[in-house]
PDB file of C-alpha atoms in Angstrom:
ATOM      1  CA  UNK A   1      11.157  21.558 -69.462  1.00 63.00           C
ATOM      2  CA  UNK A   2      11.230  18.186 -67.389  1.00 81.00           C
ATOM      3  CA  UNK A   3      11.679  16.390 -70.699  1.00 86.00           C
ATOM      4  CA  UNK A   4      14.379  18.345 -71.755  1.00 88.00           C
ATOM      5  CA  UNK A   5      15.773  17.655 -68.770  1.00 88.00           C
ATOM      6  CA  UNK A   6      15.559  14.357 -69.041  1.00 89.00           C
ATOM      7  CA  UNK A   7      16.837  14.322 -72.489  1.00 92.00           C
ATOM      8  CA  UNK A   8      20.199  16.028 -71.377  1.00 91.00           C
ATOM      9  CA  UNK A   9      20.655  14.272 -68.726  1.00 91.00           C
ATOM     10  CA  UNK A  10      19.791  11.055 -69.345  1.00 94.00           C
ATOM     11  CA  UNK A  11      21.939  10.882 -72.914  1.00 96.00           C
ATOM     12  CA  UNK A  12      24.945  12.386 -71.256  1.00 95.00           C
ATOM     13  CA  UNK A  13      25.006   9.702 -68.841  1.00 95.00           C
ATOM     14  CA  UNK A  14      24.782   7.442 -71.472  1.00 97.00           C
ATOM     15  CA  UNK A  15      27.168   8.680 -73.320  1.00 97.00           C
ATOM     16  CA  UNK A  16      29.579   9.042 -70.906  1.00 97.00           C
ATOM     17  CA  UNK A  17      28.703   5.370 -69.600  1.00 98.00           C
ATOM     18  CA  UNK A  18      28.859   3.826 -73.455  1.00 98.00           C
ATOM     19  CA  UNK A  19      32.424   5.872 -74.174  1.00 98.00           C
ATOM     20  CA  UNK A  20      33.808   3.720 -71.220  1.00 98.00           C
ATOM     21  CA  UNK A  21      32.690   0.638 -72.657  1.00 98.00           C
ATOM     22  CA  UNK A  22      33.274   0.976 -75.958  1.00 98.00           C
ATOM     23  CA  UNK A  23      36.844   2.356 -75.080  1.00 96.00           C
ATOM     24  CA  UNK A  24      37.589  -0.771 -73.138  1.00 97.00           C
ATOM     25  CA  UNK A  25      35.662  -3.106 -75.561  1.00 97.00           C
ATOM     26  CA  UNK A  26      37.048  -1.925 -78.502  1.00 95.00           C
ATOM     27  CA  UNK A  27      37.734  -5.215 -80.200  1.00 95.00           C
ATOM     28  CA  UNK A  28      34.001  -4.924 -80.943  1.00 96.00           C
ATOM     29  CA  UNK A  29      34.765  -3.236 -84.253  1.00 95.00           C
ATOM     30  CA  UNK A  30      36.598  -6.346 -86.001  1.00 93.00           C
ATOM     31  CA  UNK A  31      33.488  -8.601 -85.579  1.00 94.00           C
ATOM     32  CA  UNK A  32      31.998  -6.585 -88.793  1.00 90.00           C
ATOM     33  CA  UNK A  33      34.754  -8.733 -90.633  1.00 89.00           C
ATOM     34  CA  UNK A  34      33.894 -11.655 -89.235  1.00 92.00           C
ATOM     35  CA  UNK A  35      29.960 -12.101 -89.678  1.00 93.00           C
ATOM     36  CA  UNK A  36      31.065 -10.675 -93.135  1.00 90.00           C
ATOM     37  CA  UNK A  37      32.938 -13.931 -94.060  1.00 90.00           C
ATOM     38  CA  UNK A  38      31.099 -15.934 -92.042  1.00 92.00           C
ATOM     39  CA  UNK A  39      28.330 -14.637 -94.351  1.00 90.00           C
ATOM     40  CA  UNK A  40      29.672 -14.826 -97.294  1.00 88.00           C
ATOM     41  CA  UNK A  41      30.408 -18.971 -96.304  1.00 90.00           C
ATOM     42  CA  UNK A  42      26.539 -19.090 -95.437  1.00 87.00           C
ATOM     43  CA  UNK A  43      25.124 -17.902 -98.898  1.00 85.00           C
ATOM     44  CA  UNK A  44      27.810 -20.380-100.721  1.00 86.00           C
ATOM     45  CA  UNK A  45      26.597 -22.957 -98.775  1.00 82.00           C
ATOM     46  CA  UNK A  46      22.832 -22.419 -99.306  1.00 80.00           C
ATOM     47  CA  UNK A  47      23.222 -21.534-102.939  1.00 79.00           C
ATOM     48  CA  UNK A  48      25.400 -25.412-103.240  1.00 79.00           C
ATOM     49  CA  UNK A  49      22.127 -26.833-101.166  1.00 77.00           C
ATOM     50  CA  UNK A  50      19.476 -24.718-103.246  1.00 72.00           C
ATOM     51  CA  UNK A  51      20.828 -26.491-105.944  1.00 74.00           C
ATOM     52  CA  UNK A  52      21.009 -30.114-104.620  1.00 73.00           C
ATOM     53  CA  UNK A  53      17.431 -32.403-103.915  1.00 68.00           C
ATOM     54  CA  UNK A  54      18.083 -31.163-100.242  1.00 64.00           C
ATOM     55  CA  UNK A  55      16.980 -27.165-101.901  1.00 67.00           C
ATOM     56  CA  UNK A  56      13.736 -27.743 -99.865  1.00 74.00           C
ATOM     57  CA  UNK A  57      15.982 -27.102 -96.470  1.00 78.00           C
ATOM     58  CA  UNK A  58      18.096 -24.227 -98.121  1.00 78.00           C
ATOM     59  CA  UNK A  59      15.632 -21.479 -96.555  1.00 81.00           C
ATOM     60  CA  UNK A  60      15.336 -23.049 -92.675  1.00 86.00           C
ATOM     61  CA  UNK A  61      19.168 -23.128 -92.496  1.00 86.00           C
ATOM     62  CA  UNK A  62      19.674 -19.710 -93.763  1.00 89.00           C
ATOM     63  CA  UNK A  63      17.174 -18.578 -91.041  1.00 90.00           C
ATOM     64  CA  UNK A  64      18.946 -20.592 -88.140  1.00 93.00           C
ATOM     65  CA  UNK A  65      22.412 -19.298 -89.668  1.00 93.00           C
ATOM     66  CA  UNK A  66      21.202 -15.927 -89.773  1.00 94.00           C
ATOM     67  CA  UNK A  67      19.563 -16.526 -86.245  1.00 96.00           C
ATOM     68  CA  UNK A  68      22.806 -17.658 -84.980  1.00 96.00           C
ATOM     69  CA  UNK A  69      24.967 -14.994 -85.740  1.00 96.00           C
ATOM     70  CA  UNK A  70      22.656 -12.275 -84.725  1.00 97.00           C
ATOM     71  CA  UNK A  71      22.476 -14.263 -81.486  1.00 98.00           C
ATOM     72  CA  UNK A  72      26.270 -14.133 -80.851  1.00 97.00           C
ATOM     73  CA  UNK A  73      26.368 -10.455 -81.448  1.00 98.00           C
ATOM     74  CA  UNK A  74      23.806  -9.529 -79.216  1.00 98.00           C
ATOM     75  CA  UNK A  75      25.617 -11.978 -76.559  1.00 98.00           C
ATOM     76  CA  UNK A  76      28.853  -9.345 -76.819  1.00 98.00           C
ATOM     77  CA  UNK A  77      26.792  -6.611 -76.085  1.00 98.00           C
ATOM     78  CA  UNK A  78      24.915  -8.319 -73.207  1.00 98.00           C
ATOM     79  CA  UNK A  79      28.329  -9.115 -72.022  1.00 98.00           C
ATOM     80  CA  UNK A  80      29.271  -5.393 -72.581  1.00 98.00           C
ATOM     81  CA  UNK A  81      26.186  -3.890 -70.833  1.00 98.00           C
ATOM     82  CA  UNK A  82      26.723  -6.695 -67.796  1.00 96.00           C
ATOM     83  CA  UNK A  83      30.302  -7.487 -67.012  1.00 95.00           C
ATOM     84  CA  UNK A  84      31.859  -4.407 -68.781  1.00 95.00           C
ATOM     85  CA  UNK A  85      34.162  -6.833 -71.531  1.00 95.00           C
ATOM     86  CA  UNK A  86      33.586  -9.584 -73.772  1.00 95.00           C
ATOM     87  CA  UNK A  87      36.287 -12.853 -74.713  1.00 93.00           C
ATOM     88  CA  UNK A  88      36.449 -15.334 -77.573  1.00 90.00           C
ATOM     89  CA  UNK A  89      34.704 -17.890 -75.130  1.00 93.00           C
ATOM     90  CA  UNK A  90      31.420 -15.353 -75.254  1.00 94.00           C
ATOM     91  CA  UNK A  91      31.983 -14.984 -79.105  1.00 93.00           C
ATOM     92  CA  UNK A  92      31.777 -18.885 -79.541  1.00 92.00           C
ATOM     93  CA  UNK A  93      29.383 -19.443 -76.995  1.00 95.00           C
ATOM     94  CA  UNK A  94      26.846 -16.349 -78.485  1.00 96.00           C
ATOM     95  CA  UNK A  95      25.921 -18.637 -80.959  1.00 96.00           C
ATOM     96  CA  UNK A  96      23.323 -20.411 -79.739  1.00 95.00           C
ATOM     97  CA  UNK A  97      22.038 -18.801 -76.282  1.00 97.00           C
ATOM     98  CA  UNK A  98      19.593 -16.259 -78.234  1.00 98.00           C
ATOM     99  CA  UNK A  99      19.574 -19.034 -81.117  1.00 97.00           C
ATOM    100  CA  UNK A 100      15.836 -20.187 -81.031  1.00 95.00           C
ATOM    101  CA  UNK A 101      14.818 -16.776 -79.595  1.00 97.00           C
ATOM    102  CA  UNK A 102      15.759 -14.806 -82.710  1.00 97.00           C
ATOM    103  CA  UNK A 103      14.351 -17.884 -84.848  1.00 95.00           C
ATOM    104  CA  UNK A 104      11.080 -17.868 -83.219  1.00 96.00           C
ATOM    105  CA  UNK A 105      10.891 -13.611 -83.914  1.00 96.00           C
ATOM    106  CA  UNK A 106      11.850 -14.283 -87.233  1.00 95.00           C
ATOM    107  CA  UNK A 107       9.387 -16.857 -88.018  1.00 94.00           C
ATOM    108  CA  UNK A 108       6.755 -14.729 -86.148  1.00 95.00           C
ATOM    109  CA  UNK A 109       7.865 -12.113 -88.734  1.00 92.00           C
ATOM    110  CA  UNK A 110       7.288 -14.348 -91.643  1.00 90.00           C
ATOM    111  CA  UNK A 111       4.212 -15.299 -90.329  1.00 92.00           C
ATOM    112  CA  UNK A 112       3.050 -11.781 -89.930  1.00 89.00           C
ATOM    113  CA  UNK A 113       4.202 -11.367 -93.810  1.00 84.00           C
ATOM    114  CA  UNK A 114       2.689 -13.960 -95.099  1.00 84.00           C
ATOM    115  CA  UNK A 115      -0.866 -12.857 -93.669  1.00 84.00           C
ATOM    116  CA  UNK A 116       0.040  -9.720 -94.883  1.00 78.00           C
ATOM    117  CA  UNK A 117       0.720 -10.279 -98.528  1.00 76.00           C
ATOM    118  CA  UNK A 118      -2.421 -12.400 -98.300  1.00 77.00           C
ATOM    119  CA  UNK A 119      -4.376  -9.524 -97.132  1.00 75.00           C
ATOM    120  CA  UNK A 120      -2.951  -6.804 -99.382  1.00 69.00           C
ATOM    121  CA  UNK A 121      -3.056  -8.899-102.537  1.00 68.00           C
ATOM    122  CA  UNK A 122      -6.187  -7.391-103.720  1.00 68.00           C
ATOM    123  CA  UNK A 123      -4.796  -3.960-103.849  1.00 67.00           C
ATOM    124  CA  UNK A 124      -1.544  -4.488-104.853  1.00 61.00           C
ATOM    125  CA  UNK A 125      -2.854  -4.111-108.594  1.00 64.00           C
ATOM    126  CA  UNK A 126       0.592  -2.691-110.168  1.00 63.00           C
ATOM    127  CA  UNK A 127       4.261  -3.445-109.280  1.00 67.00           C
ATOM    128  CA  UNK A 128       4.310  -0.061-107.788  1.00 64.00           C
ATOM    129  CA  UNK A 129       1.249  -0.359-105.246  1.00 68.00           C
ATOM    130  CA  UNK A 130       3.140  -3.879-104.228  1.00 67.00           C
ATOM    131  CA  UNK A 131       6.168  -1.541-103.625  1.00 71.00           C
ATOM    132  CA  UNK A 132       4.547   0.837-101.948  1.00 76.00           C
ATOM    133  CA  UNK A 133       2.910  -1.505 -99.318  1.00 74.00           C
ATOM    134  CA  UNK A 134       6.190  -2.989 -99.086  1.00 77.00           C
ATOM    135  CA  UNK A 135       8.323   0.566 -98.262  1.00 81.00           C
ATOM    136  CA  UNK A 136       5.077   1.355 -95.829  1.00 83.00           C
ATOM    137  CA  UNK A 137       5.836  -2.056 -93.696  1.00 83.00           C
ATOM    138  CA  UNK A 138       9.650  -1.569 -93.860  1.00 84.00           C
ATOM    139  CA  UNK A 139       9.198   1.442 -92.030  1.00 88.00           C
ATOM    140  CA  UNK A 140       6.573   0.349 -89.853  1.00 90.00           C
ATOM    141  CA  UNK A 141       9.012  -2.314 -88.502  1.00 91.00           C
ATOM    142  CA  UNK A 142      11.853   0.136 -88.233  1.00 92.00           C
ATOM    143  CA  UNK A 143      10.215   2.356 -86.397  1.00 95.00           C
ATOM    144  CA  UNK A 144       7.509   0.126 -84.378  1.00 95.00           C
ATOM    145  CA  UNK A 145      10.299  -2.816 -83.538  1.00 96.00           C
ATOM    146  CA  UNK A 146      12.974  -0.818 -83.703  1.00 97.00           C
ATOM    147  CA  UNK A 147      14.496  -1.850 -80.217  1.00 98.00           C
ATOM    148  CA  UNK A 148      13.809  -5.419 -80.423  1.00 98.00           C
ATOM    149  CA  UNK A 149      17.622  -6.767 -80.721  1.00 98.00           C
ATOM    150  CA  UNK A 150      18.285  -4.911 -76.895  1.00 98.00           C
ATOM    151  CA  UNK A 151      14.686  -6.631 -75.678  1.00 98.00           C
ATOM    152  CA  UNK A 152      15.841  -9.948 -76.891  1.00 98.00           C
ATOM    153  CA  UNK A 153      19.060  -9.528 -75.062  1.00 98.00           C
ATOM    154  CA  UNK A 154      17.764  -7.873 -71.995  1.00 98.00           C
ATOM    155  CA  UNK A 155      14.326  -8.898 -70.844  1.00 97.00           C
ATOM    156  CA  UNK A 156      13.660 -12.589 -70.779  1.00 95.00           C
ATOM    157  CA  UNK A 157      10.734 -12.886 -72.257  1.00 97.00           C
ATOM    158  CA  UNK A 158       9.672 -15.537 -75.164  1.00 97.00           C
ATOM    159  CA  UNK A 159       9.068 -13.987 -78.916  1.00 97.00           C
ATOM    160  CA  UNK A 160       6.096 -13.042 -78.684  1.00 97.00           C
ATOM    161  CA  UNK A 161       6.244 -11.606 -75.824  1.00 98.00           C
ATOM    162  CA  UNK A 162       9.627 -10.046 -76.591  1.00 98.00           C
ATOM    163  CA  UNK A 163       7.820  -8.197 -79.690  1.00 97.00           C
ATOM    164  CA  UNK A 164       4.649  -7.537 -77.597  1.00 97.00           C
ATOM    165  CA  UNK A 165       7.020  -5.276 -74.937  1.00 98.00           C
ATOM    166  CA  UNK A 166       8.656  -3.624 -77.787  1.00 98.00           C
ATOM    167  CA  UNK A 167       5.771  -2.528 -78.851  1.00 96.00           C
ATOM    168  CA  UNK A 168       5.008  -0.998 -75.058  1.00 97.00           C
ATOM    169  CA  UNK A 169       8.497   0.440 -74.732  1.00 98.00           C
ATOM    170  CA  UNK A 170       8.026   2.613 -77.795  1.00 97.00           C
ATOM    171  CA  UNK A 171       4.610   3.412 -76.850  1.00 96.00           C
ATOM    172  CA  UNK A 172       5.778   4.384 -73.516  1.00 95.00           C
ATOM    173  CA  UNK A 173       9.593   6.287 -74.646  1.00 96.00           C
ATOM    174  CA  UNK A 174       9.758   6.959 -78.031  1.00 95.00           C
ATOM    175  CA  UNK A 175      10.731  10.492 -77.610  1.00 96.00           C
ATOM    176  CA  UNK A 176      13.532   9.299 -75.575  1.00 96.00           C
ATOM    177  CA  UNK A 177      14.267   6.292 -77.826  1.00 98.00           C
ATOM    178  CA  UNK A 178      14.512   7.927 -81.286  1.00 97.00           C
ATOM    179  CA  UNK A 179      16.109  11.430 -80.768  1.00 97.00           C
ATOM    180  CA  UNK A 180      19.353   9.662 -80.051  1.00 97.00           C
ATOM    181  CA  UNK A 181      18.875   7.244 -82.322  1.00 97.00           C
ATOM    182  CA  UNK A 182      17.855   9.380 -84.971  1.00 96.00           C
ATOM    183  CA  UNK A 183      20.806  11.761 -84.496  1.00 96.00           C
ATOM    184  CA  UNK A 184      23.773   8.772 -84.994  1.00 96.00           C
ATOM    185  CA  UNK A 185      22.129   7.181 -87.752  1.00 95.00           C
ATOM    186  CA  UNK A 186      22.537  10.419 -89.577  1.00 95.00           C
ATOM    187  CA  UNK A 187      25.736  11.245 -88.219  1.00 94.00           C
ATOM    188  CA  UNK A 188      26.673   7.255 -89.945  1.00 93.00           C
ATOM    189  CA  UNK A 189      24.795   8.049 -93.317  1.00 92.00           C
ATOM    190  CA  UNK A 190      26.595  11.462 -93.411  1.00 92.00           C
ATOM    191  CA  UNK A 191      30.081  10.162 -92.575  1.00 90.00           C
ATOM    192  CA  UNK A 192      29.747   6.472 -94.768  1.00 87.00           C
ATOM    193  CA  UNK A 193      26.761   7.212 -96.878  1.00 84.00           C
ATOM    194  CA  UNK A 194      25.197   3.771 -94.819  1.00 84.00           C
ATOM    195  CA  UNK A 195      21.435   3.554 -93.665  1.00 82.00           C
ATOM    196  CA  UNK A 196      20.115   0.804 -91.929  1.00 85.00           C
ATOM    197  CA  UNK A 197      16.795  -0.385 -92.346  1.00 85.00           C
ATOM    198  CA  UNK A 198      17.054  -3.922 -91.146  1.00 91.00           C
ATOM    199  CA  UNK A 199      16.939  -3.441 -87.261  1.00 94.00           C
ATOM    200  CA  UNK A 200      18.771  -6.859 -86.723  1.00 94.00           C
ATOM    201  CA  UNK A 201      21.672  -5.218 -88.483  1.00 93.00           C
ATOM    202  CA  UNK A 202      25.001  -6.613 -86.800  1.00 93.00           C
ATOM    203  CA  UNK A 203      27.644  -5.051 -89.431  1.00 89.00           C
ATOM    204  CA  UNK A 204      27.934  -2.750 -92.043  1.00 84.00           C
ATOM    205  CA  UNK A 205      28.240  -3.896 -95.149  1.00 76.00           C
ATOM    206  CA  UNK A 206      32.206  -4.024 -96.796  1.00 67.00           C
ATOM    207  CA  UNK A 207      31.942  -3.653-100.652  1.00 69.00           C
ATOM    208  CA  UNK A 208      35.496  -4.929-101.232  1.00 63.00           C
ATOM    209  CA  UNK A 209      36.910  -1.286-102.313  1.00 70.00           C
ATOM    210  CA  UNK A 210      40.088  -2.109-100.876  1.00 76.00           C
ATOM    211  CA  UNK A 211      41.549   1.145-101.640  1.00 80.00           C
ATOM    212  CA  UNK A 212      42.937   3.404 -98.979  1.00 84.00           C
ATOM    213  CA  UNK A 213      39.835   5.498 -98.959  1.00 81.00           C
ATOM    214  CA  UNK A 214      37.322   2.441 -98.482  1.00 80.00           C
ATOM    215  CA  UNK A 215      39.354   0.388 -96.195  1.00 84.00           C
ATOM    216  CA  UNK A 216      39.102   3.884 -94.045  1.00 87.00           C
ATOM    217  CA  UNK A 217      35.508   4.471 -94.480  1.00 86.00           C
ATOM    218  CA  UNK A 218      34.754   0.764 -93.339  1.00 87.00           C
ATOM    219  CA  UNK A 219      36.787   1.487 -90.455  1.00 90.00           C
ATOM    220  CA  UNK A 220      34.752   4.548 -89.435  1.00 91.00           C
ATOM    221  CA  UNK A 221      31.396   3.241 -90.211  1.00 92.00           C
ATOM    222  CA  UNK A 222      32.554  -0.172 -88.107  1.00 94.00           C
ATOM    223  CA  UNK A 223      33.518   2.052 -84.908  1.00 95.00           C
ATOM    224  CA  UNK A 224      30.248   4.341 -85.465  1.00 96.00           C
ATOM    225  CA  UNK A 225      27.574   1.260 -85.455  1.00 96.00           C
ATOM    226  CA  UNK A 226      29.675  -0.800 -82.417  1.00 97.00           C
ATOM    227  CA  UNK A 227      29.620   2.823 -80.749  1.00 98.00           C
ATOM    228  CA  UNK A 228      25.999   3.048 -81.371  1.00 97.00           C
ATOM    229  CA  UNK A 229      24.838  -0.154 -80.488  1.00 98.00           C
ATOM    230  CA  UNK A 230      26.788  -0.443 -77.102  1.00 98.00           C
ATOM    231  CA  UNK A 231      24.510   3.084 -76.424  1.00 98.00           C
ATOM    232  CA  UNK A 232      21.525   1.653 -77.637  1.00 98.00           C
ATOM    233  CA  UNK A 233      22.076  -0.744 -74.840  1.00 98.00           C
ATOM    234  CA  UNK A 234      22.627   1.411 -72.429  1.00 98.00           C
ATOM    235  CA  UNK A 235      19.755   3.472 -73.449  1.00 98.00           C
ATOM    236  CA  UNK A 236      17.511   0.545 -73.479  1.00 98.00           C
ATOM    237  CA  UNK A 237      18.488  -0.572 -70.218  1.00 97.00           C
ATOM    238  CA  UNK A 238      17.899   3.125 -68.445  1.00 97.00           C
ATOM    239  CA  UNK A 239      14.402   3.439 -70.262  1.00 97.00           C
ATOM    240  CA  UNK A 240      13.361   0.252 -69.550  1.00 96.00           C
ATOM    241  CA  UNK A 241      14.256  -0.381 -65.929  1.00 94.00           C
ATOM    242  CA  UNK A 242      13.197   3.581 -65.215  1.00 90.00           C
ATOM    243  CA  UNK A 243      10.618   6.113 -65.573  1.00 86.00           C
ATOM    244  CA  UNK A 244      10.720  10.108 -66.837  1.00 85.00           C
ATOM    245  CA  UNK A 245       9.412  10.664 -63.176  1.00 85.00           C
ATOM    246  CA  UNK A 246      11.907   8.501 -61.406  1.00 85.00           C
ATOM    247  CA  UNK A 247      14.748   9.749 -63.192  1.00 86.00           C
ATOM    248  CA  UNK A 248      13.966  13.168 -62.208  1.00 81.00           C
ATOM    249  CA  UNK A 249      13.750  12.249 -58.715  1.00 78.00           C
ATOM    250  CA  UNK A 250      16.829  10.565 -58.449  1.00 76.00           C
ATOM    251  CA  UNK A 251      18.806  13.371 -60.194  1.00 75.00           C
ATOM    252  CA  UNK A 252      17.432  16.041 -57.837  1.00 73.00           C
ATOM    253  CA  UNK A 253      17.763  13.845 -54.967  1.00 69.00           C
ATOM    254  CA  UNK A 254      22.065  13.506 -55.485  1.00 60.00           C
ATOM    255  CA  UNK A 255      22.270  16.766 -56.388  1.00 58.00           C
TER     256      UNK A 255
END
């Protein structure tokens, strides 16, 4: 019963909490378009130095590219979560404060792959075992890492140790953590028909169907994911700075 208590309670103040934000931080929604194009700019570029003598370089600056942008994302939302808005200034400036952060997880990550493919190569005796291994990870990381964007951006901590308290916080509130989460990503695959499977996600894809019913769909899915991921901050900041126990005890004691 305290759980369920807890559930209620605890979501409906973060809903509540996130609705305020998002209402006054709508603006949110039209970054989608721009890390689209921005992008779109960064695989033209790499595929022009892929083909050049400088190809050798092509996969470090689509990492720190890719780092960057994620970075400046997850700069709004800490701005979100701490001053209640967001301006251009924090847009521009998002770029590099997570920068080498994200770049250091990510080549953790590859790392981590790389020992892993080395490890798994003797079983993977068919295109379909090597598949299979793959899916199993995939889903490993999604569910194991999953809050690692709102660590990066909340607890300062360096990469490992960022994906080291990941790992505790889901140990510790993954009840808490994936009933909400679970519940918006299908309300998003029901209303778009989009998943998400890469947790460093920061828009949903647009597939150019520039007719009335796309353009709207893009819309929808855009407000649902910045929606989501201002309340996946808010969650993460609750369950993170709080326990089941204290929660309970504060409720009861303002009743």
């Amino acid at each position: 019963m305290s759980l369920l208590n807890d559930l209620f309670y605890t979501n409906k103040k973060t809903f509540n909490k996130t609705f305020n934000l998002f209402k006054n931080n709508w603006l949110i929604i039209f970054t989608g378009l721009l890390y689209t194009t921005l992008n779109l700019l960064l695989y033209g570029f790499v595929g022009l130095i892929a083909r050049s003598i400088l190809g050798i370089l092509s996969g470090i600056v689509l990492f720190i590219a890719t780092s960057a942008m994620i970075s400046s994302y997850l700069y709004l939302l800490d701005n979100i979560l701490r001053r209640g808005k967001f301006d251009l200034d924090d847009l521009k400036e998002g770029f590099k404060i997570y920068l080498w952060k994200i770049y250091g997880v990510f080549f953790i990550g590859w790392i981590a792959k790389l020992f892993a493919s080395l490890l798994l190569r003797p079983m993977a005796t068919s295109y379909v075992i090597s598949g299979l291994f793959s899916t199993i990870i995939t889903v490993l990381i999604l569910i194991l890492l999953n809050p690692l964007p709102e660590a990066i951006y909340q607890k300062i901590y360096s990469p490992w140790e960022t994906i080291l308290y990941t790992f505790d916080f889901i140990k510790n509130n993954w009840i808490e953590w994936f009933i909400p989460n679970v519940i918006f990503m299908g309300i998003l695959y029901l209303t778009t028909g989009e998943y998400l499977l890469d947790i460093f996600t920061i828009n949903l894809s647009f597939n150019f169907d520039l007719s009335i019913k796309g353009i709207a769909l893009y819309a929808i899915g855009q407000i649902l994911f910045s929606f989501i991921m201002i309340y996946r901050g808010v969650l993460f900041k609750t369950l993170s700075t709080s326990t089941r126990r204290k929660r309970n005890f504060m409720r009861n004691m303002y009743k």
